[in-house]
Coordinates of C-alpha atoms in Angstrom, one line a residue:
M4 CA -34.3 -13.1 2.3
L5 CA -33.6 -13.0 6.0
D6 CA -32.4 -16.6 5.8
T7 CA -29.8 -15.6 3.2
L8 CA -28.7 -12.7 5.4
D9 CA -28.3 -14.9 8.4
R10 CA -26.2 -17.3 6.4
M11 CA -24.0 -14.5 5.1
T12 CA -23.3 -13.0 8.5
S13 CA -22.7 -16.3 10.2
H14 CA -20.4 -17.3 7.4
Q15 CA -17.9 -14.6 8.0
S16 CA -14.6 -15.5 6.4
T17 CA -11.2 -15.0 8.0
Q18 CA -9.6 -11.8 6.7
T19 CA -6.1 -12.6 5.4
M20 CA -3.3 -10.6 3.8
K21 CA -0.4 -11.2 1.7
P22 CA 3.0 -11.6 3.4
A23 CA 4.2 -8.2 1.9
T24 CA 1.3 -6.4 3.6
A25 CA 1.9 -8.2 6.9
A26 CA 5.6 -7.3 6.7
K27 CA 4.8 -3.7 6.1
K28 CA 2.4 -3.6 9.0
L29 CA 5.1 -5.2 11.2
G30 CA 7.7 -2.8 10.0
V31 CA 10.1 -5.4 8.7
Y32 CA 11.8 -6.2 5.4
L33 CA 9.9 -9.0 3.7
E34 CA 13.0 -10.7 2.1
A35 CA 14.6 -11.0 5.6
T36 CA 11.6 -12.9 7.1
P37 CA 11.6 -16.7 7.4
A38 CA 10.5 -18.6 4.2
E39 CA 7.3 -19.9 5.8
F40 CA 6.2 -16.3 6.5
Q41 CA 7.1 -15.2 2.9
E42 CA 5.2 -18.1 1.4
G43 CA 2.0 -18.1 3.4
V44 CA -0.9 -15.8 4.1
V45 CA -1.4 -14.0 7.4
S46 CA -4.7 -13.7 9.1
R47 CA -5.7 -10.6 11.1
A48 CA -5.5 -12.8 14.3
E49 CA -2.0 -14.0 13.4
L50 CA -0.9 -10.5 12.7
D51 CA -2.3 -9.4 16.1
E52 CA -0.5 -12.3 17.8
L53 CA 2.8 -11.4 16.0
Q54 CA 2.5 -7.8 17.2
A55 CA 1.5 -8.8 20.8
N56 CA 4.0 -11.6 21.2
P57 CA 6.8 -11.3 18.6
P58 CA 8.7 -14.5 18.0
Q59 CA 12.5 -14.3 18.2
W60 CA 13.0 -13.8 14.4
L61 CA 10.7 -10.8 14.5
Q62 CA 12.5 -9.3 17.6
D63 CA 15.8 -9.8 15.9
L64 CA 14.7 -8.2 12.6
R65 CA 13.3 -5.2 14.4
R66 CA 16.4 -4.8 16.4
T67 CA 19.2 -5.4 13.8
G68 CA 17.4 -5.2 10.4
P69 CA 17.7 -5.1 7.6
H70 CA 15.0 -2.5 7.8
P71 CA 12.6 -1.4 5.0
R72 CA 12.9 2.1 3.6
P73 CA 10.1 3.6 5.8
V74 CA 11.8 2.4 8.9
V75 CA 15.3 3.5 7.7
A76 CA 13.8 7.0 6.9
A77 CA 12.2 7.2 10.3
K78 CA 15.4 6.2 12.1
L79 CA 17.4 8.8 10.2
G80 CA 14.8 11.5 10.6
V81 CA 14.2 12.0 6.8
S82 CA 11.6 11.3 4.3
I83 CA 11.6 8.2 2.0
A84 CA 12.1 10.6 -1.0
G85 CA 15.1 12.1 1.0
L86 CA 16.6 8.6 1.2
A87 CA 16.3 8.3 -2.5
R88 CA 17.9 11.7 -3.1
G89 CA 20.7 10.6 -0.8
G90 CA 21.2 7.5 -2.9
V91 CA 19.9 5.0 -0.3
T92 CA 17.7 2.6 -2.2
E93 CA 18.4 -0.7 -0.4
P94 CA 17.3 -1.8 3.1
L95 CA 19.9 -1.0 5.8
T96 CA 20.8 -2.7 9.0
T97 CA 20.7 -0.9 12.3
E98 CA 24.5 -0.9 12.3
Q99 CA 24.6 0.8 8.8
I100 CA 22.0 3.4 10.0
E101 CA 24.1 4.2 13.1
T102 CA 27.2 4.5 10.9
L103 CA 25.4 7.0 8.7
K104 CA 24.2 9.0 11.7
Q105 CA 27.8 9.2 12.9
E106 CA 29.3 10.1 9.6
S107 CA 26.5 12.6 9.0
P108 CA 27.0 13.0 5.3
E109 CA 26.0 16.3 3.6
W110 CA 22.8 14.8 2.1
L111 CA 21.7 13.5 5.5
V112 CA 22.2 16.9 7.2
R113 CA 20.3 18.6 4.3
E114 CA 17.4 16.1 4.3
R115 CA 17.0 16.3 8.1
A116 CA 16.8 20.1 7.9
T117 CA 14.2 19.7 5.1
Q118 CA 12.2 17.2 7.2
A119 CA 12.3 19.5 10.2
E120 CA 10.9 22.4 8.1
V121 CA 8.1 20.1 6.8
R122 CA 7.2 19.1 10.4
K123 CA 7.3 22.7 11.5
E124 CA 5.0 23.8 8.7
A125 CA 2.6 20.9 9.3
A126 CA 2.4 22.0 13.0
R127 CA 1.8 25.6 12.0
I128 CA -1.1 24.6 9.7
K129 CA -2.6 22.3 12.3
K130 CA -2.5 25.1 14.9
R131 CA -4.0 27.6 12.4
N132 CA -6.8 25.1 11.6
A133 CA -7.5 24.4 15.2
E134 CA -7.8 28.1 15.9
R135 CA -10.2 28.6 13.0
N136 CA -12.3 25.7 14.1
G137 CA -12.1 26.1 17.8

């Protein structure tokens, strides 16, 4: 029995993830990544290396996009659902995001206000819970 356990622990496999998962963790839009990234698998060590020392393609994607919806939502200060309500369903580039900010359409103003209320309420609840538990 111990012999089996020793072999199991010393035979630790490398943890890998699908490219979509790695792209999500890196905050980039999968379809904009290089083909070799999209077609391979990414180990935990490779992901850590990409985060610590991003190659040029990753730096460029993070800087100019296109960005996935969670990143677009964060840059605009709205929720992902708010993006959908505003009609934004596709990835946007940094330039498109900046244009939206400057144009400040009605939906964006409304969704930012909604998001601000959500954050304020979350902070109030957190404070209340801290007071109860503290």
